[in-house]
PDB file of C-alpha atoms in Angstrom:
ATOM      1  CA  VAL A   1      30.958  60.586 135.217  1.00  0.00           C
ATOM      2  CA  HIS A   2      29.142  61.356 131.964  1.00  0.00           C
ATOM      3  CA  GLY A   3      31.093  64.613 131.753  1.00  0.00           C
ATOM      4  CA  ILE A   4      34.401  62.812 132.217  1.00  0.00           C
ATOM      5  CA  LEU A   5      33.679  60.343 129.424  1.00  0.00           C
ATOM      6  CA  HIS A   6      32.384  63.134 127.201  1.00  0.00           C
ATOM      7  CA  ASP A   7      35.589  65.155 127.680  1.00  0.00           C
ATOM      8  CA  PHE A   8      37.779  62.114 127.041  1.00  0.00           C
ATOM      9  CA  THR A   9      35.998  61.235 123.784  1.00  0.00           C
ATOM     10  CA  ARG A  10      36.052  64.844 122.638  1.00  0.00           C
ATOM     11  CA  ALA A  11      39.804  65.047 123.380  1.00  0.00           C
ATOM     12  CA  PHE A  12      40.579  61.778 121.559  1.00  0.00           C
ATOM     13  CA  PRO A  13      37.993  61.329 118.789  1.00  0.00           C
ATOM     14  CA  ASP A  14      40.353  59.667 116.307  1.00  0.00           C
ATOM     15  CA  ALA A  15      43.347  58.049 118.023  1.00  0.00           C
ATOM     16  CA  LEU A  16      43.512  56.840 121.605  1.00  0.00           C
ATOM     17  CA  PRO A  17      46.305  58.124 123.850  1.00  0.00           C
ATOM     18  CA  GLU A  18      49.198  55.807 124.650  1.00  0.00           C
ATOM     19  CA  ASP A  19      48.117  55.566 128.292  1.00  0.00           C
ATOM     20  CA  ILE A  20      44.311  55.530 128.208  1.00  0.00           C
ATOM     21  CA  GLU A  21      43.901  54.968 131.946  1.00  0.00           C
ATOM     22  CA  ALA A  22      46.210  57.845 132.889  1.00  0.00           C
ATOM     23  CA  LYS A  23      44.500  60.335 130.572  1.00  0.00           C
ATOM     24  CA  LEU A  24      41.006  59.319 131.649  1.00  0.00           C
ATOM     25  CA  THR A  25      42.042  59.552 135.316  1.00  0.00           C
ATOM     26  CA  GLU A  26      43.574  62.981 134.710  1.00  0.00           C
ATOM     27  CA  ILE A  27      40.296  64.246 133.270  1.00  0.00           C
ATOM     28  CA  ALA A  28      38.378  62.624 136.126  1.00  0.00           C
ATOM     29  CA  GLU A  29      40.503  64.311 138.782  1.00  0.00           C
ATOM     30  CA  ALA A  30      39.819  67.708 137.202  1.00  0.00           C
ATOM     31  CA  HIS A  31      36.084  67.025 137.427  1.00  0.00           C
ATOM     32  CA  PHE A  32      36.322  65.702 141.001  1.00  0.00           C
ATOM     33  CA  ALA A  33      38.295  68.795 142.067  1.00  0.00           C
ATOM     34  CA  LYS A  34      35.334  70.980 141.083  1.00  0.00           C
ATOM     35  CA  LEU A  35      33.228  69.232 143.729  1.00  0.00           C
ATOM     36  CA  GLY A  36      35.277  70.814 146.528  1.00  0.00           C
ATOM     37  CA  GLY A  37      36.624  67.744 148.295  1.00  0.00           C
ATOM     38  CA  SER A  38      33.280  66.030 148.844  1.00  0.00           C
ATOM     39  CA  PRO A  39      33.683  63.155 151.355  1.00  0.00           C
ATOM     40  CA  LEU A  40      31.305  61.048 149.254  1.00  0.00           C
ATOM     41  CA  VAL A  41      33.485  61.524 146.178  1.00  0.00           C
ATOM     42  CA  GLY A  42      36.671  60.843 148.120  1.00  0.00           C
ATOM     43  CA  ALA A  43      35.408  57.687 149.789  1.00  0.00           C
ATOM     44  CA  PHE A  44      33.385  56.144 146.976  1.00  0.00           C
ATOM     45  CA  TRP A  45      33.414  57.712 143.524  1.00  0.00           C
ATOM     46  CA  ARG A  46      37.133  58.436 143.212  1.00  0.00           C
ATOM     47  CA  PRO A  47      38.297  54.830 143.900  1.00  0.00           C
ATOM     48  CA  GLN A  48      35.339  53.399 141.958  1.00  0.00           C
ATOM     49  CA  PHE A  49      36.136  55.524 138.949  1.00  0.00           C
ATOM     50  CA  HIS A  50      39.790  54.470 139.086  1.00  0.00           C
ATOM     51  CA  ARG A  51      38.649  50.853 138.815  1.00  0.00           C
ATOM     52  CA  PHE A  52      36.414  51.794 135.910  1.00  0.00           C
ATOM     53  CA  ALA A  53      39.312  53.622 134.212  1.00  0.00           C
ATOM     54  CA  ARG A  54      41.390  50.414 134.269  1.00  0.00           C
ATOM     55  CA  TRP A  55      38.508  48.449 132.738  1.00  0.00           C
ATOM     56  CA  PHE A  56      37.840  51.149 130.140  1.00  0.00           C
ATOM     57  CA  ALA A  57      41.508  51.266 129.131  1.00  0.00           C
ATOM     58  CA  ALA A  58      41.482  47.509 128.545  1.00  0.00           C
ATOM     59  CA  THR A  59      38.240  47.451 126.527  1.00  0.00           C
ATOM     60  CA  GLU A  60      38.064  50.751 124.619  1.00  0.00           C
ATOM     61  CA  PRO A  61      40.500  49.772 121.819  1.00  0.00           C
ATOM     62  CA  ALA A  62      38.159  46.952 120.765  1.00  0.00           C
ATOM     63  CA  ARG A  63      35.184  49.345 120.678  1.00  0.00           C
ATOM     64  CA  ARG A  64      37.156  51.730 118.465  1.00  0.00           C
ATOM     65  CA  ALA A  65      38.055  49.021 115.931  1.00  0.00           C
ATOM     66  CA  GLY A  66      36.401  49.735 112.573  1.00  0.00           C
ATOM     67  CA  VAL A  67      35.015  53.075 113.769  1.00  0.00           C
ATOM     68  CA  SER A  68      35.396  56.055 111.449  1.00  0.00           C
ATOM     69  CA  ASN A  69      33.981  58.752 113.732  1.00  0.00           C
ATOM     70  CA  ILE A  70      32.689  59.192 117.271  1.00  0.00           C
ATOM     71  CA  PHE A  71      30.023  61.626 118.439  1.00  0.00           C
ATOM     72  CA  THR A  72      29.345  62.393 122.085  1.00  0.00           C
ATOM     73  CA  GLU A  73      26.370  64.037 123.840  1.00  0.00           C
ATOM     74  CA  MET A  74      24.517  64.157 120.522  1.00  0.00           C
ATOM     75  CA  LYS A  75      21.124  65.862 120.504  1.00  0.00           C
ATOM     76  CA  GLY A  76      18.542  64.410 118.163  1.00  0.00           C
ATOM     77  CA  SER A  77      14.851  64.550 117.386  1.00  0.00           C
ATOM     78  CA  LEU A  78      12.196  62.602 115.526  1.00  0.00           C
ATOM     79  CA  ASP A  79       9.293  64.619 114.145  1.00  0.00           C
ATOM     80  CA  LEU A  80       6.019  62.703 114.197  1.00  0.00           C
ATOM     81  CA  ARG A  81       3.835  65.744 113.622  1.00  0.00           C
ATOM     82  CA  ALA A  82       2.775  64.537 110.202  1.00  0.00           C
ATOM     83  CA  ASP A  83       1.077  61.651 111.984  1.00  0.00           C
ATOM     84  CA  ALA A  84       0.378  62.784 115.527  1.00  0.00           C
ATOM     85  CA  ASP A  85       1.666  66.303 116.346  1.00  0.00           C
ATOM     86  CA  PHE A  86       4.529  64.992 118.479  1.00  0.00           C
ATOM     87  CA  VAL A  87       8.314  65.464 118.527  1.00  0.00           C
ATOM     88  CA  LEU A  88      10.575  62.953 120.260  1.00  0.00           C
ATOM     89  CA  THR A  89      13.864  64.389 121.529  1.00  0.00           C
ATOM     90  CA  ALA A  90      16.919  62.698 122.996  1.00  0.00           C
ATOM     91  CA  ARG A  91      20.575  63.190 123.801  1.00  0.00           C
ATOM     92  CA  ALA A  92      22.741  60.153 123.107  1.00  0.00           C
ATOM     93  CA  ASP A  93      25.755  59.641 125.362  1.00  0.00           C
ATOM     94  CA  ARG A  94      27.841  58.331 122.484  1.00  0.00           C
ATOM     95  CA  ILE A  95      27.352  57.299 118.856  1.00  0.00           C
ATOM     96  CA  ASP A  96      30.065  55.461 116.931  1.00  0.00           C
ATOM     97  CA  LEU A  97      29.935  55.613 113.139  1.00  0.00           C
ATOM     98  CA  ALA A  98      31.236  52.335 111.714  1.00  0.00           C
ATOM     99  CA  ALA A  99      33.160  51.893 108.489  1.00  0.00           C
ATOM    100  CA  ASP A 100      30.045  50.369 106.875  1.00  0.00           C
ATOM    101  CA  ASN A 101      28.122  53.602 107.713  1.00  0.00           C
ATOM    102  CA  SER A 102      25.977  51.941 110.386  1.00  0.00           C
ATOM    103  CA  VAL A 103      26.034  53.224 113.967  1.00  0.00           C
ATOM    104  CA  VAL A 104      26.432  51.837 117.464  1.00  0.00           C
ATOM    105  CA  ILE A 105      24.652  53.863 120.141  1.00  0.00           C
ATOM    106  CA  TYR A 106      25.972  53.707 123.705  1.00  0.00           C
ATOM    107  CA  ASP A 107      24.346  54.660 126.982  1.00  0.00           C
ATOM    108  CA  TYR A 108      26.569  55.134 130.054  1.00  0.00           C
ATOM    109  CA  LYS A 109      25.107  53.886 133.307  1.00  0.00           C
ATOM    110  CA  THR A 110      26.466  54.585 136.792  1.00  0.00           C
ATOM    111  CA  GLY A 111      23.584  52.602 138.255  1.00  0.00           C
ATOM    112  CA  LYS A 112      21.887  49.410 137.163  1.00  0.00           C
ATOM    113  CA  SER A 113      21.184  48.899 133.469  1.00  0.00           C
ATOM    114  CA  PRO A 114      17.702  47.756 132.384  1.00  0.00           C
ATOM    115  CA  ILE A 115      17.444  44.012 131.900  1.00  0.00           C
ATOM    116  CA  GLU A 116      17.283  42.651 128.359  1.00  0.00           C
ATOM    117  CA  SER A 117      13.598  41.698 128.469  1.00  0.00           C
ATOM    118  CA  HIS A 118      12.634  45.234 129.548  1.00  0.00           C
ATOM    119  CA  VAL A 119      14.548  46.742 126.630  1.00  0.00           C
ATOM    120  CA  GLU A 120      13.206  44.329 124.023  1.00  0.00           C
ATOM    121  CA  GLY A 121       9.712  44.638 125.509  1.00  0.00           C
ATOM    122  CA  LEU A 122      10.112  48.449 125.334  1.00  0.00           C
ATOM    123  CA  VAL A 123       9.474  48.876 129.032  1.00  0.00           C
ATOM    124  CA  ALA A 124      12.872  50.624 128.962  1.00  0.00           C
ATOM    125  CA  PRO A 125      12.723  52.172 125.466  1.00  0.00           C
ATOM    126  CA  GLN A 126      15.470  54.813 125.641  1.00  0.00           C
ATOM    127  CA  LEU A 127      18.117  53.151 123.457  1.00  0.00           C
ATOM    128  CA  PRO A 128      15.656  51.726 120.888  1.00  0.00           C
ATOM    129  CA  LEU A 129      14.071  55.170 120.514  1.00  0.00           C
ATOM    130  CA  GLU A 130      17.497  56.771 120.076  1.00  0.00           C
ATOM    131  CA  GLY A 131      18.003  54.158 117.370  1.00  0.00           C
ATOM    132  CA  ALA A 132      14.748  55.240 115.732  1.00  0.00           C
ATOM    133  CA  ILE A 133      15.981  58.836 115.703  1.00  0.00           C
ATOM    134  CA  ALA A 134      19.240  57.739 114.045  1.00  0.00           C
ATOM    135  CA  GLN A 135      17.363  55.721 111.413  1.00  0.00           C
ATOM    136  CA  ALA A 136      15.368  58.817 110.487  1.00  0.00           C
ATOM    137  CA  GLY A 137      18.449  61.056 110.289  1.00  0.00           C
ATOM    138  CA  GLY A 138      17.457  62.943 113.427  1.00  0.00           C
ATOM    139  CA  PHE A 139      20.996  63.364 114.776  1.00  0.00           C
ATOM    140  CA  ALA A 140      22.473  66.405 113.014  1.00  0.00           C
ATOM    141  CA  GLY A 141      25.383  65.568 110.745  1.00  0.00           C
ATOM    142  CA  LEU A 142      24.797  61.827 110.777  1.00  0.00           C
ATOM    143  CA  GLY A 143      22.089  61.352 108.176  1.00  0.00           C
ATOM    144  CA  GLU A 144      19.906  58.253 108.042  1.00  0.00           C
ATOM    145  CA  ARG A 145      21.739  55.261 109.523  1.00  0.00           C
ATOM    146  CA  ALA A 146      21.155  51.567 110.096  1.00  0.00           C
ATOM    147  CA  ILE A 147      21.604  50.483 113.705  1.00  0.00           C
ATOM    148  CA  LYS A 148      24.484  48.079 114.232  1.00  0.00           C
ATOM    149  CA  GLY A 149      24.272  48.010 118.023  1.00  0.00           C
ATOM    150  CA  LEU A 150      22.515  49.390 121.097  1.00  0.00           C
ATOM    151  CA  VAL A 151      24.894  49.028 124.022  1.00  0.00           C
ATOM    152  CA  TYR A 152      24.976  49.821 127.736  1.00  0.00           C
ATOM    153  CA  ILE A 153      28.329  50.609 129.370  1.00  0.00           C
ATOM    154  CA  SER A 154      28.299  50.277 133.131  1.00  0.00           C
ATOM    155  CA  ALA A 155      30.582  52.850 134.764  1.00  0.00           C
ATOM    156  CA  SER A 156      29.767  51.919 138.350  1.00  0.00           C
ATOM    157  CA  GLY A 157      33.340  50.969 139.286  1.00  0.00           C
ATOM    158  CA  ARG A 158      32.117  47.833 141.031  1.00  0.00           C
ATOM    159  CA  GLN A 159      33.437  44.305 140.565  1.00  0.00           C
ATOM    160  CA  GLU A 160      35.665  44.409 137.448  1.00  0.00           C
ATOM    161  CA  GLY A 161      35.239  48.169 137.275  1.00  0.00           C
ATOM    162  CA  GLY A 162      32.916  48.232 134.300  1.00  0.00           C
ATOM    163  CA  ALA A 163      30.804  46.114 132.003  1.00  0.00           C
ATOM    164  CA  GLU A 164      29.402  46.226 128.499  1.00  0.00           C
ATOM    165  CA  ARG A 165      26.090  44.679 127.471  1.00  0.00           C
ATOM    166  CA  ASP A 166      24.033  44.658 124.306  1.00  0.00           C
ATOM    167  CA  ALA A 167      20.595  46.112 124.903  1.00  0.00           C
ATOM    168  CA  ALA A 168      19.174  44.016 122.074  1.00  0.00           C
ATOM    169  CA  ASN A 169      20.468  40.505 121.537  1.00  0.00           C
ATOM    170  CA  GLY A 170      19.076  40.052 118.076  1.00  0.00           C
ATOM    171  CA  ASN A 171      18.340  42.714 115.516  1.00  0.00           C
ATOM    172  CA  PRO A 172      18.811  46.221 116.989  1.00  0.00           C
ATOM    173  CA  ASP A 173      17.787  47.832 113.706  1.00  0.00           C
ATOM    174  CA  ALA A 174      14.443  46.019 113.776  1.00  0.00           C
ATOM    175  CA  LEU A 175      13.960  46.824 117.476  1.00  0.00           C
ATOM    176  CA  ALA A 176      14.461  50.534 116.761  1.00  0.00           C
ATOM    177  CA  ARG A 177      11.806  50.397 114.019  1.00  0.00           C
ATOM    178  CA  THR A 178       9.417  48.589 116.345  1.00  0.00           C
ATOM    179  CA  ALA A 179       9.998  51.243 119.023  1.00  0.00           C
ATOM    180  CA  ARG A 180       9.181  53.979 116.526  1.00  0.00           C
ATOM    181  CA  ASP A 181       6.002  52.233 115.354  1.00  0.00           C
ATOM    182  CA  LYS A 182       4.772  51.573 118.892  1.00  0.00           C
ATOM    183  CA  LEU A 183       5.539  55.122 120.001  1.00  0.00           C
ATOM    184  CA  LEU A 184       3.545  56.449 117.058  1.00  0.00           C
ATOM    185  CA  ALA A 185       0.644  54.144 117.918  1.00  0.00           C
ATOM    186  CA  LEU A 186       0.740  55.278 121.557  1.00  0.00           C
ATOM    187  CA  VAL A 187       0.921  58.979 120.697  1.00  0.00           C
ATOM    188  CA  THR A 188      -1.868  58.633 118.150  1.00  0.00           C
ATOM    189  CA  ARG A 189      -4.042  56.919 120.728  1.00  0.00           C
ATOM    190  CA  TYR A 190      -3.515  59.610 123.364  1.00  0.00           C
ATOM    191  CA  ASN A 191      -3.887  62.366 120.790  1.00  0.00           C
ATOM    192  CA  ASP A 192      -7.563  61.435 120.590  1.00  0.00           C
ATOM    193  CA  PRO A 193      -9.575  63.770 122.897  1.00  0.00           C
ATOM    194  CA  ALA A 194     -11.845  60.839 123.734  1.00  0.00           C
ATOM    195  CA  MET A 195      -8.949  58.803 125.137  1.00  0.00           C
ATOM    196  CA  PRO A 196      -8.978  58.848 128.970  1.00  0.00           C
ATOM    197  CA  TYR A 197      -5.732  59.331 130.909  1.00  0.00           C
ATOM    198  CA  GLU A 198      -5.559  56.726 133.673  1.00  0.00           C
ATOM    199  CA  VAL A 199      -4.832  58.083 137.150  1.00  0.00           C
ATOM    200  CA  LYS A 200      -3.860  54.782 138.730  1.00  0.00           C
ATOM    201  CA  ARG A 201      -0.185  53.976 138.975  1.00  0.00           C
ATOM    202  CA  ARG A 202       1.364  51.487 136.577  1.00  0.00           C
ATOM    203  CA  ARG A 203       1.895  47.890 137.603  1.00  0.00           C
ATOM    204  CA  GLY A 204       4.460  45.305 136.575  1.00  0.00           C
ATOM    205  CA  PRO A 205       8.132  46.352 136.633  1.00  0.00           C
ATOM    206  CA  PHE A 206       7.236  49.893 137.800  1.00  0.00           C
ATOM    207  CA  ALA A 207       5.319  48.823 140.906  1.00  0.00           C
ATOM    208  CA  ASN A 208       8.189  49.244 143.354  1.00  0.00           C
ATOM    209  CA  ARG A 209       8.928  52.742 142.062  1.00  0.00           C
ATOM    210  CA  TYR A 210       5.443  53.966 142.904  1.00  0.00           C
ATOM    211  CA  ARG A 211       4.928  52.717 146.433  1.00  0.00           C
ATOM    212  CA  HIS A 212       4.233  56.338 147.374  1.00  0.00           C
ATOM    213  CA  ASP A 213       2.677  58.690 144.849  1.00  0.00           C
ATOM    214  CA  HIS A 214       3.269  62.334 145.786  1.00  0.00           C
ATOM    215  CA  TYR A 215       0.354  63.467 143.620  1.00  0.00           C
ATOM    216  CA  GLU A 216      -2.230  60.852 144.523  1.00  0.00           C
ATOM    217  CA  HIS A 217      -4.066  63.221 146.876  1.00  0.00           C
ATOM    218  CA  LEU A 218      -4.481  65.765 144.084  1.00  0.00           C
ATOM    219  CA  ALA A 219      -6.134  63.174 141.856  1.00  0.00           C
ATOM    220  CA  ARG A 220      -8.306  62.046 144.823  1.00  0.00           C
ATOM    221  CA  VAL A 221      -7.678  58.446 143.814  1.00  0.00           C
ATOM    222  CA  LYS A 222      -8.679  56.945 147.169  1.00  0.00           C
ATOM    223  CA  GLU A 223     -11.950  58.875 147.100  1.00  0.00           C
ATOM    224  CA  TRP A 224     -12.740  57.552 143.633  1.00  0.00           C
ATOM    225  CA  LEU A 225     -11.868  54.014 144.615  1.00  0.00           C
ATOM    226  CA  THR A 226     -14.168  54.264 147.653  1.00  0.00           C
ATOM    227  CA  GLN A 227     -17.036  55.502 145.498  1.00  0.00           C
ATOM    228  CA  GLU A 228     -16.516  52.642 143.048  1.00  0.00           C
ATOM    229  CA  ALA A 229     -16.625  50.143 145.894  1.00  0.00           C
ATOM    230  CA  GLU A 230     -19.852  51.646 147.309  1.00  0.00           C
ATOM    231  CA  GLU A 231     -21.513  51.604 143.888  1.00  0.00           C
ATOM    232  CA  GLU A 232     -20.574  47.963 143.354  1.00  0.00           C
ATOM    233  CA  PHE A 233     -21.899  47.081 146.802  1.00  0.00           C
TER     234      PHE A 233
END
């Protein structure tokens, strides 16, 4: 799905085709054909993507309004080595350059998008960190840019076919700067040889993702926990 949207944007970077849905569907069918008639694609993804194509055709003109250039699958990096010997890298699904020289960064999601509180709390920091890269001029050819928007586009094909949601309902430019500052603080902290690396799984919103840890036996976590309990007793 990312490849389909990438090819469409690359084919129509300036002006949209007269029939957006037909062109997007044409590109999609070429991608689906490469999968060799997969039953999963035929039963689920093909009809779901057709619903998404209708939604995209109805909403894309508004996204293009006031946009001077569009970049897709943009690789970027943020060099923090002057502070903490660390380089952040990313590949943005889509970056729109607005007429006022600010940018809107989009992330396509075929699954569930992170909830707003997780993005603003930097539990799901992907888009804010991509914003930090853009602010620093880390996307080649873009230069340093203010962040006008951080946006998720759902391409699941469910319900209305698609959905668009701001990742930061407030000040995305400030959120990107906060993400950069907190990343630097985190990297600096773990760059200290005296800083221990915790072996226990994270709690909170990640708890359900770590019900089974494939590497727990290598860290001998249960053995350590047993020893701690015996010592306390």
